[in-house]
Short mmCIF file of C-alpha atoms in Angstrom, two decimals:
data_model
loop_
_atom_site.label_atom_id
_atom_site.label_comp_id
_atom_site.label_asym_id
_atom_site.label_seq_id
_atom_site.Cartn_x
_atom_site.Cartn_y
_atom_site.Cartn_z
CA MET A 1 -20.87 -3.37 -2.69
CA CYS A 2 -21.13 -7.04 -2.00
CA ALA A 3 -17.98 -8.19 -0.23
CA THR A 4 -18.33 -11.82 -1.11
CA CYS A 5 -18.90 -11.76 -4.84
CA GLY A 6 -17.88 -8.13 -5.35
CA CYS A 7 -20.87 -7.15 -7.42
CA SER A 8 -20.70 -3.41 -7.71
CA ASP A 9 -21.24 -0.59 -10.06
CA ASP A 10 -19.61 2.03 -7.90
CA GLY A 11 -16.14 1.84 -9.38
CA GLY A 12 -14.58 0.64 -6.11
CA ALA A 13 -12.47 -2.46 -5.61
CA ARG A 14 -14.17 -5.79 -6.25
CA VAL A 15 -13.27 -9.15 -4.78
CA ILE A 16 -14.06 -11.97 -7.18
CA ASP A 17 -13.98 -15.67 -6.45
CA PRO A 18 -13.58 -17.28 -9.88
CA SER A 19 -14.55 -20.70 -8.55
CA ARG A 20 -18.07 -19.51 -7.88
CA ASP A 21 -20.82 -19.08 -10.40
CA HIS A 22 -21.11 -15.34 -10.60
CA GLU A 23 -24.87 -15.02 -10.68
CA HIS A 24 -26.36 -12.17 -8.81
CA ASN A 25 -28.77 -14.13 -6.69
CA HIS A 26 -27.08 -12.82 -3.53
CA ASN A 27 -27.97 -15.62 -1.20
CA HIS A 28 -24.90 -14.99 0.91
CA GLU A 29 -25.02 -12.56 3.75
CA HIS A 30 -24.16 -9.00 3.10
CA GLY A 31 -22.35 -6.50 5.23
CA GLU A 32 -19.82 -8.95 6.62
CA ALA A 33 -16.88 -7.01 5.28
CA GLN A 34 -17.99 -3.69 6.67
CA LEU A 35 -14.90 -2.35 8.30
CA HIS A 36 -15.07 -1.32 11.86
CA ASP A 37 -13.46 2.02 12.58
CA PRO A 38 -10.36 1.02 14.53
CA SER A 39 -9.39 4.46 15.72
CA GLY A 40 -12.06 4.28 18.42
CA GLU A 41 -12.10 8.01 18.67
CA HIS A 42 -15.25 9.84 19.46
CA HIS A 43 -16.32 13.06 17.92
CA GLU A 44 -18.22 14.72 20.69
CA HIS A 45 -19.63 17.92 19.55
CA ASP A 46 -18.36 20.74 21.68
CA PRO A 47 -21.49 22.82 22.23
CA GLY A 48 -19.65 25.75 23.70
CA ALA A 49 -16.95 25.99 21.11
CA GLY A 50 -16.30 29.60 20.25
CA ARG A 51 -19.87 30.67 20.63
CA ASP A 52 -19.01 34.30 21.00
CA ARG A 53 -16.55 34.22 18.14
CA ALA A 54 -18.85 32.86 15.51
CA ASP A 55 -16.62 33.75 12.61
CA ALA A 56 -13.24 33.21 14.25
CA ASP A 57 -11.26 30.20 13.14
CA ARG A 58 -9.36 28.20 15.68
CA THR A 59 -6.65 25.66 15.16
CA VAL A 60 -7.14 22.09 16.27
CA LEU A 61 -3.98 20.00 16.50
CA LEU A 62 -4.47 16.51 15.09
CA GLU A 63 -0.92 15.14 14.72
CA GLN A 64 -2.16 12.01 13.03
CA ARG A 65 -0.39 9.82 10.52
CA VAL A 66 -2.12 9.99 7.15
CA LEU A 67 -2.00 6.23 6.71
CA ALA A 68 -3.05 5.47 10.30
CA HIS A 69 -6.35 3.97 9.15
CA ASN A 70 -4.70 1.70 6.56
CA ASP A 71 -1.97 0.73 9.00
CA SER A 72 -4.41 -0.21 11.75
CA ILE A 73 -6.29 -2.52 9.37
CA ALA A 74 -2.93 -3.92 8.26
CA ALA A 75 -2.01 -4.58 11.89
CA ARG A 76 -5.29 -6.41 12.39
CA ASN A 77 -4.65 -8.48 9.24
CA ARG A 78 -1.15 -9.29 10.52
CA THR A 79 -2.49 -10.45 13.89
CA TRP A 80 -5.17 -12.58 12.26
CA LEU A 81 -2.65 -14.18 9.90
CA GLY A 82 -0.15 -14.72 12.70
CA ASP A 83 -2.72 -16.35 14.97
CA LEU A 84 -3.50 -18.87 12.23
CA ASP A 85 0.19 -19.41 11.36
CA ILE A 86 -0.43 -18.18 7.81
CA LEU A 87 2.58 -16.72 5.98
CA ALA A 88 1.44 -13.85 3.72
CA VAL A 89 3.88 -12.81 0.99
CA ASN A 90 3.26 -9.57 -0.91
CA LEU A 91 4.65 -9.81 -4.47
CA MET A 92 5.24 -6.47 -6.14
CA SER A 93 6.67 -5.53 -9.52
CA SER A 94 6.01 -3.61 -12.68
CA PRO A 95 3.52 -5.18 -15.12
CA GLY A 96 4.96 -8.05 -17.13
CA SER A 97 7.88 -8.93 -14.87
CA GLY A 98 6.65 -12.50 -14.47
CA LYS A 99 4.79 -12.52 -11.14
CA THR A 100 2.01 -14.82 -12.28
CA THR A 101 4.38 -17.18 -14.10
CA LEU A 102 6.53 -17.37 -10.97
CA LEU A 103 3.45 -18.10 -8.87
CA GLU A 104 2.31 -20.88 -11.22
CA ARG A 105 5.72 -22.55 -10.92
CA THR A 106 5.91 -21.99 -7.16
CA ILE A 107 2.45 -23.44 -6.52
CA ARG A 108 3.27 -26.54 -8.56
CA ALA A 109 6.53 -26.99 -6.65
CA LEU A 110 5.35 -26.24 -3.12
CA GLY A 111 1.62 -26.85 -3.20
CA GLY A 112 2.20 -30.46 -2.21
CA GLU A 113 4.12 -29.48 0.93
CA SER A 114 1.42 -27.38 2.54
CA PRO A 115 -1.69 -25.48 1.47
CA VAL A 116 -1.01 -22.47 -0.74
CA SER A 117 -3.58 -19.91 -1.84
CA VAL A 118 -3.40 -16.69 -3.81
CA ILE A 119 -4.93 -13.23 -3.85
CA GLU A 120 -4.58 -11.61 -7.26
CA GLY A 121 -4.66 -7.84 -7.63
CA ASP A 122 -5.30 -6.19 -10.97
CA GLN A 123 -7.22 -3.14 -12.09
CA GLU A 124 -9.49 -5.26 -14.25
CA THR A 125 -10.11 -8.84 -15.48
CA VAL A 126 -9.82 -12.23 -13.79
CA PHE A 127 -7.18 -13.45 -16.28
CA ASP A 128 -4.49 -13.98 -13.64
CA ALA A 129 -6.89 -15.65 -11.21
CA GLU A 130 -7.91 -18.07 -13.96
CA ARG A 131 -4.24 -18.93 -14.60
CA ILE A 132 -3.69 -19.60 -10.89
CA ARG A 133 -6.92 -21.56 -10.62
CA ALA A 134 -5.73 -23.79 -13.47
CA THR A 135 -2.94 -25.00 -11.18
CA GLY A 136 -5.59 -26.26 -8.76
CA CYS A 137 -4.81 -23.53 -6.24
CA ARG A 138 -7.46 -21.62 -4.31
CA VAL A 139 -7.54 -18.00 -5.52
CA VAL A 140 -9.58 -14.80 -5.30
CA GLN A 141 -9.17 -11.82 -7.59
CA VAL A 142 -9.30 -8.22 -6.39
CA ASN A 143 -10.09 -5.77 -9.16
CA THR A 144 -9.12 -2.32 -7.95
CA GLY A 145 -10.92 -0.45 -10.72
CA ALA A 146 -9.24 2.94 -10.88
CA GLY A 147 -6.94 2.01 -7.97
CA CYS A 148 -3.24 1.54 -8.64
CA HIS A 149 -2.40 -0.59 -5.58
CA LEU A 150 -3.90 -2.95 -3.02
CA ASP A 151 -4.54 -1.54 0.45
CA ALA A 152 -5.09 -3.19 3.81
CA ALA A 153 -8.88 -2.98 3.63
CA MET A 154 -8.86 -4.76 0.24
CA LEU A 155 -6.67 -7.50 1.69
CA ASP A 156 -9.02 -7.80 4.66
CA ARG A 157 -11.97 -8.37 2.34
CA ALA A 158 -9.99 -10.69 0.08
CA LEU A 159 -8.89 -12.81 3.06
CA ARG A 160 -12.50 -13.18 4.18
CA ALA A 161 -13.46 -14.36 0.70
CA LEU A 162 -10.39 -16.61 0.39
CA ASP A 163 -10.72 -18.10 3.88
CA PRO A 164 -7.24 -19.67 3.85
CA PRO A 165 -6.61 -22.67 6.13
CA ALA A 166 -4.40 -22.43 9.21
CA SER A 167 -0.69 -23.21 8.73
CA SER A 168 -0.64 -22.25 5.08
CA THR A 169 0.94 -19.73 2.72
CA VAL A 170 -0.94 -16.89 1.02
CA PHE A 171 0.72 -15.14 -1.92
CA VAL A 172 -0.63 -11.68 -2.64
CA GLU A 173 0.08 -10.57 -6.19
CA ASN A 174 -0.14 -6.80 -6.00
CA VAL A 175 -1.20 -4.56 -8.89
CA GLY A 176 1.65 -4.32 -11.41
CA ASN A 177 3.18 -0.97 -10.48
CA LEU A 178 6.63 -0.07 -9.17
CA VAL A 179 5.46 3.05 -7.36
CA CYS A 180 2.22 3.03 -5.40
CA PRO A 181 2.09 -0.42 -3.71
CA ALA A 182 5.30 0.41 -1.80
CA LEU A 183 3.44 2.82 0.48
CA PHE A 184 0.61 0.60 1.61
CA ASP A 185 1.16 -1.97 4.33
CA LEU A 186 -1.27 -4.84 3.84
CA GLY A 187 -0.39 -6.84 6.94
CA GLU A 188 1.89 -9.20 5.05
CA ALA A 189 4.91 -10.86 6.68
CA LEU A 190 7.24 -10.53 3.70
CA ARG A 191 7.62 -8.21 0.75
CA VAL A 192 9.15 -9.57 -2.42
CA VAL A 193 9.95 -7.30 -5.37
CA ILE A 194 10.29 -9.02 -8.72
CA MET A 195 12.24 -7.34 -11.45
CA SER A 196 13.00 -8.77 -14.87
CA VAL A 197 16.24 -8.29 -16.76
CA THR A 198 14.37 -6.67 -19.64
CA GLU A 199 13.55 -3.70 -17.42
CA GLY A 200 17.02 -2.18 -17.07
CA ALA A 201 19.56 -2.37 -14.26
CA ASP A 202 18.93 1.16 -13.02
CA LYS A 203 15.39 0.49 -11.78
CA PRO A 204 16.35 0.54 -8.05
CA LEU A 205 17.53 4.13 -8.46
CA LYS A 206 14.50 5.13 -10.50
CA TYR A 207 12.00 3.50 -8.10
CA PRO A 208 13.81 3.63 -4.77
CA HIS A 209 10.71 3.48 -2.56
CA MET A 210 9.70 0.12 -3.98
CA PHE A 211 13.16 -1.43 -3.72
CA ARG A 212 13.63 -0.02 -0.24
CA ALA A 213 10.44 -1.79 0.87
CA ALA A 214 11.69 -5.24 -0.22
CA ASP A 215 12.80 -8.10 2.02
CA LEU A 216 13.82 -10.01 -1.09
CA VAL A 217 14.43 -8.96 -4.68
CA LEU A 218 13.99 -11.63 -7.34
CA LEU A 219 15.76 -10.92 -10.62
CA ASN A 220 13.65 -12.80 -13.14
CA LYS A 221 14.06 -13.86 -16.79
CA ILE A 222 17.79 -14.53 -16.41
CA ASP A 223 17.50 -16.97 -19.33
CA LEU A 224 17.37 -13.82 -21.50
CA LEU A 225 20.67 -12.42 -20.18
CA PRO A 226 22.71 -13.66 -23.19
CA TYR A 227 20.56 -11.50 -25.46
CA LEU A 228 20.62 -8.32 -23.40
CA ASP A 229 23.23 -5.94 -22.06
CA PHE A 230 21.79 -6.09 -18.54
CA ASP A 231 24.62 -5.67 -16.02
CA VAL A 232 23.80 -7.86 -12.98
CA ASP A 233 26.67 -6.43 -10.91
CA ALA A 234 25.51 -2.87 -11.58
CA PHE A 235 21.98 -3.87 -10.62
CA ARG A 236 23.26 -5.36 -7.37
CA ALA A 237 25.20 -2.16 -6.63
CA TYR A 238 22.19 0.08 -7.36
CA LEU A 239 20.01 -2.07 -5.15
CA GLY A 240 22.58 -1.72 -2.37
CA GLN A 241 22.33 2.04 -2.63
CA VAL A 242 18.65 2.03 -1.68
CA ASN A 243 18.39 -1.14 0.40
CA GLN A 244 21.29 -2.75 2.21
CA GLU A 245 19.25 -5.50 3.83
CA ALA A 246 17.34 -7.02 0.92
CA GLU A 247 18.55 -10.34 -0.40
CA LEU A 248 18.90 -10.76 -4.17
CA LEU A 249 18.13 -14.03 -5.93
CA GLN A 250 18.30 -14.67 -9.67
CA LEU A 251 15.92 -16.98 -11.46
CA SER A 252 13.97 -17.81 -14.57
CA ALA A 253 10.32 -18.42 -13.79
CA THR A 254 9.71 -19.94 -17.23
CA ARG A 255 12.68 -22.36 -17.25
CA GLY A 256 13.15 -22.89 -13.54
CA ASP A 257 16.81 -21.81 -13.20
CA GLY A 258 17.39 -20.60 -9.65
CA ALA A 259 13.90 -21.55 -8.51
CA GLU A 260 15.23 -23.86 -5.79
CA ASP A 261 16.92 -20.88 -4.09
CA TRP A 262 13.57 -19.08 -4.02
CA TYR A 263 11.82 -22.13 -2.57
CA ALA A 264 14.55 -22.49 0.07
CA TRP A 265 14.13 -18.81 0.99
CA LEU A 266 10.39 -19.39 1.45
CA ARG A 267 10.83 -22.63 3.39
CA ALA A 268 13.19 -20.88 5.80
CA ARG A 269 10.38 -18.42 6.62
CA ALA A 270 7.26 -20.56 6.52
CA GLY A 271 6.83 -22.98 9.38
CA SER A 272 4.26 -24.85 7.30
CA LEU A 273 6.60 -25.47 4.34
CA VAL A 274 9.09 -28.27 4.88
CA MET B 1 -1.03 8.06 -8.66
CA HIS B 2 -1.25 6.99 -5.02
CA GLU B 3 -1.58 10.68 -4.11
CA LEU B 4 -5.29 10.44 -4.89
CA SER B 5 -5.85 7.76 -2.26
CA ILE B 6 -3.44 9.50 0.12
CA THR B 7 -5.48 12.69 -0.27
CA GLN B 8 -8.70 10.74 0.21
CA SER B 9 -7.22 9.31 3.44
CA ILE B 10 -6.40 12.84 4.64
CA VAL B 11 -9.91 14.14 3.97
CA ASP B 12 -11.56 11.02 5.45
CA ALA B 13 -9.45 11.17 8.61
CA ILE B 14 -10.24 14.85 9.17
CA VAL B 15 -13.97 14.38 8.58
CA GLU B 16 -13.89 11.45 11.00
CA ARG B 17 -12.05 13.41 13.68
CA MET B 18 -13.86 16.72 13.29
CA GLY B 19 -17.42 15.55 12.63
CA ASP B 20 -19.58 18.16 10.98
CA ARG B 21 -17.40 21.12 11.90
CA ARG B 22 -16.52 23.24 8.92
CA ILE B 23 -12.81 23.24 8.10
CA SER B 24 -11.24 26.40 6.69
CA ALA B 25 -7.60 25.27 6.52
CA VAL B 26 -5.57 22.07 6.75
CA ARG B 27 -1.87 21.73 7.56
CA ILE B 28 -0.12 18.52 6.61
CA GLU B 29 3.48 17.34 6.58
CA ILE B 30 4.92 15.47 3.60
CA GLY B 31 8.50 14.43 4.33
CA ALA B 32 11.00 14.62 1.48
CA LEU B 33 11.49 10.83 1.68
CA SER B 34 7.83 9.87 2.10
CA GLY B 35 7.28 8.88 -1.52
CA VAL B 36 4.39 11.31 -1.87
CA VAL B 37 4.50 14.30 -4.22
CA ALA B 38 3.19 17.44 -2.56
CA ASP B 39 2.09 19.04 -5.82
CA SER B 40 0.01 15.98 -6.67
CA VAL B 41 -1.69 16.14 -3.28
CA ARG B 42 -2.45 19.83 -3.90
CA PHE B 43 -3.92 18.88 -7.26
CA CYS B 44 -6.13 16.18 -5.73
CA PHE B 45 -7.17 18.04 -2.59
CA GLU B 46 -9.66 20.43 -4.12
CA ILE B 47 -11.43 17.61 -5.96
CA VAL B 48 -11.50 15.24 -2.99
CA ALA B 49 -12.60 17.95 -0.55
CA GLU B 50 -15.52 18.96 -2.70
CA GLU B 51 -18.91 18.34 -1.03
CA THR B 52 -17.27 17.65 2.34
CA THR B 53 -16.78 19.91 5.36
CA LEU B 54 -13.34 20.67 3.87
CA ALA B 55 -14.71 22.17 0.66
CA GLY B 56 -12.80 25.32 -0.19
CA ALA B 57 -10.32 24.86 2.66
CA ARG B 58 -6.78 26.15 2.28
CA LEU B 59 -4.12 23.45 2.17
CA ASP B 60 -0.73 24.20 3.77
CA ILE B 61 2.00 21.63 3.24
CA ASP B 62 5.19 21.47 5.30
CA GLU B 63 7.95 19.59 3.49
CA PRO B 64 10.69 18.80 5.99
CA PRO B 65 13.94 17.56 4.46
CA GLY B 66 15.26 14.06 5.01
CA LEU B 67 17.88 13.50 7.67
CA GLY B 68 20.24 10.53 7.65
CA ARG B 69 23.03 9.14 9.82
CA CYS B 70 25.83 7.05 8.33
CA ARG B 71 26.13 3.72 10.11
CA CYS B 72 29.83 3.55 9.20
CA CYS B 73 31.18 6.98 10.21
CA ALA B 74 28.19 8.38 12.20
CA THR B 75 28.01 11.55 10.08
CA GLU B 76 24.55 13.13 10.11
CA PHE B 77 23.48 14.83 6.92
CA GLU B 78 20.50 16.15 5.00
CA VAL B 79 19.08 13.74 2.43
CA ALA B 80 17.43 15.21 -0.62
CA ASP B 81 16.30 12.02 -2.32
CA PRO B 82 15.77 8.36 -1.39
CA ILE B 83 19.19 7.30 -2.68
CA LEU B 84 21.17 7.41 0.53
CA LEU B 85 24.89 8.00 0.32
CA CYS B 86 27.08 9.36 3.08
CA PRO B 87 28.75 12.57 1.84
CA ASP B 88 31.79 11.86 4.01
CA CYS B 89 32.70 8.21 3.50
CA GLY B 90 30.43 7.27 0.58
CA SER B 91 28.72 4.41 2.44
CA ALA B 92 25.17 3.53 1.44
CA ASP B 93 24.51 2.07 4.88
CA VAL B 94 22.48 4.99 6.13
CA LEU B 95 19.85 5.18 8.84
CA VAL B 96 17.01 7.55 8.01
CA LEU B 97 16.30 9.75 11.03
CA ALA B 98 13.62 12.00 9.54
CA GLY B 99 11.78 12.85 6.36
CA ARG B 100 9.58 9.77 5.92
CA ASP B 101 6.59 11.15 7.80
CA LEU B 102 3.21 11.73 6.28
CA ARG B 103 1.10 13.46 8.89
CA ILE B 104 -1.99 15.57 9.35
CA LYS B 105 -0.71 18.33 11.62
CA SER B 106 -3.71 20.53 12.33
CA VAL B 107 -6.90 22.00 10.98
CA GLU B 108 -8.57 25.35 11.39
CA VAL B 109 -12.24 25.13 12.16
CA THR B 110 -14.85 27.80 11.88
CA SER B 111 -16.57 27.47 15.21
CA ALA B 112 -20.10 27.59 13.90
CA CYS B 113 -21.47 24.26 12.70
CA ALA B 114 -21.57 23.82 8.99
CA PRO B 115 -25.17 23.96 7.82
CA PRO B 116 -26.39 21.12 5.65
CA VAL B 117 -25.81 21.75 1.98
CA GLY B 118 -28.66 23.84 0.61
CA ALA B 119 -30.03 24.75 4.04
CA PRO B 120 -31.72 28.16 4.20
CA THR B 121 -29.75 30.80 5.99
CA THR B 122 -31.09 33.51 8.32
CA ALA B 123 -29.68 36.90 9.08
CA GLU B 124 -27.45 36.93 12.13
CA ARG B 125 -28.99 38.49 15.23
CA GLY B 126 -27.40 41.77 16.05
#
């Protein structure tokens, strides 16, 4: 797997920079994204272990968090981003909720204030990266292949390819999925869950892990409310049942209603946005 | 289906910790509020463990219930699902005390080293 251009046939995640000509001449250096094992634990072979009990099993206590490896890479990403004063925002939602449309609008509105760049996550295609690139924004695409979420190691590789400038904002558009991305810390500073009014007000109860993970919930496509029986108050109440801390903002990414509230929320958290 | 990558993380972490020692059983803990489905992990485990030192290992899963404490009335109660409501006062402002963990508890190792796949075997000396 080439970490820079992502050329691979192994079915793993690929990082694609759509601004580069994707010829396989491989003149960049390889191996740069090889992840160092952060656990630092050694596996000394114990030569005397149970020699006279060749068939006896013995129990070894491990007491290790399953996601310890992911979380240690996430912590390293967080430190790296923090040192460079880069605000990373993880955008999560089901497919079709309007993440990319919201990003296009946000980049056009805020891109002039400070540098903004984007990491796009999808199972396949560079469609979303091409849409973001059309706004003039720097973007890399992560194709997860069979994967249903981004993980910290993918973000690590994507950040190396993206190479965002100091004092900037990086939006991470996670794979469209209301279940799996909730479990994987990437090293982001903020988690934003986008939910559109066409999806049904009971989604926080149906997908509580995702809504619990959110710092902010954006209720999108509110321009469609007159045509739907979506109950905003019920949605707010359901959200409160799984997450008391998350803020809720309503907007229309296509028309721009409520977008200023979203920008103000971001500005309050990004030192580089004014 | 994040259980596939969760299961892969479990197998990878054990192989990393235990080196080439052959594993006969694995005990993990999947809290009721962890967001991971134990049955799906069971389904994935056999496939992921194949051709590793965990091949054929037994998988034991502890599923501790969730435990919450109401921030309004301080009642502590068992939580069955991620929708947290105090049974006493009905508040949704609940602190989760337990049930989110996802841990590898222990493994059982056969003390002899696992031979390389396909290695010839010799009769044990009596």
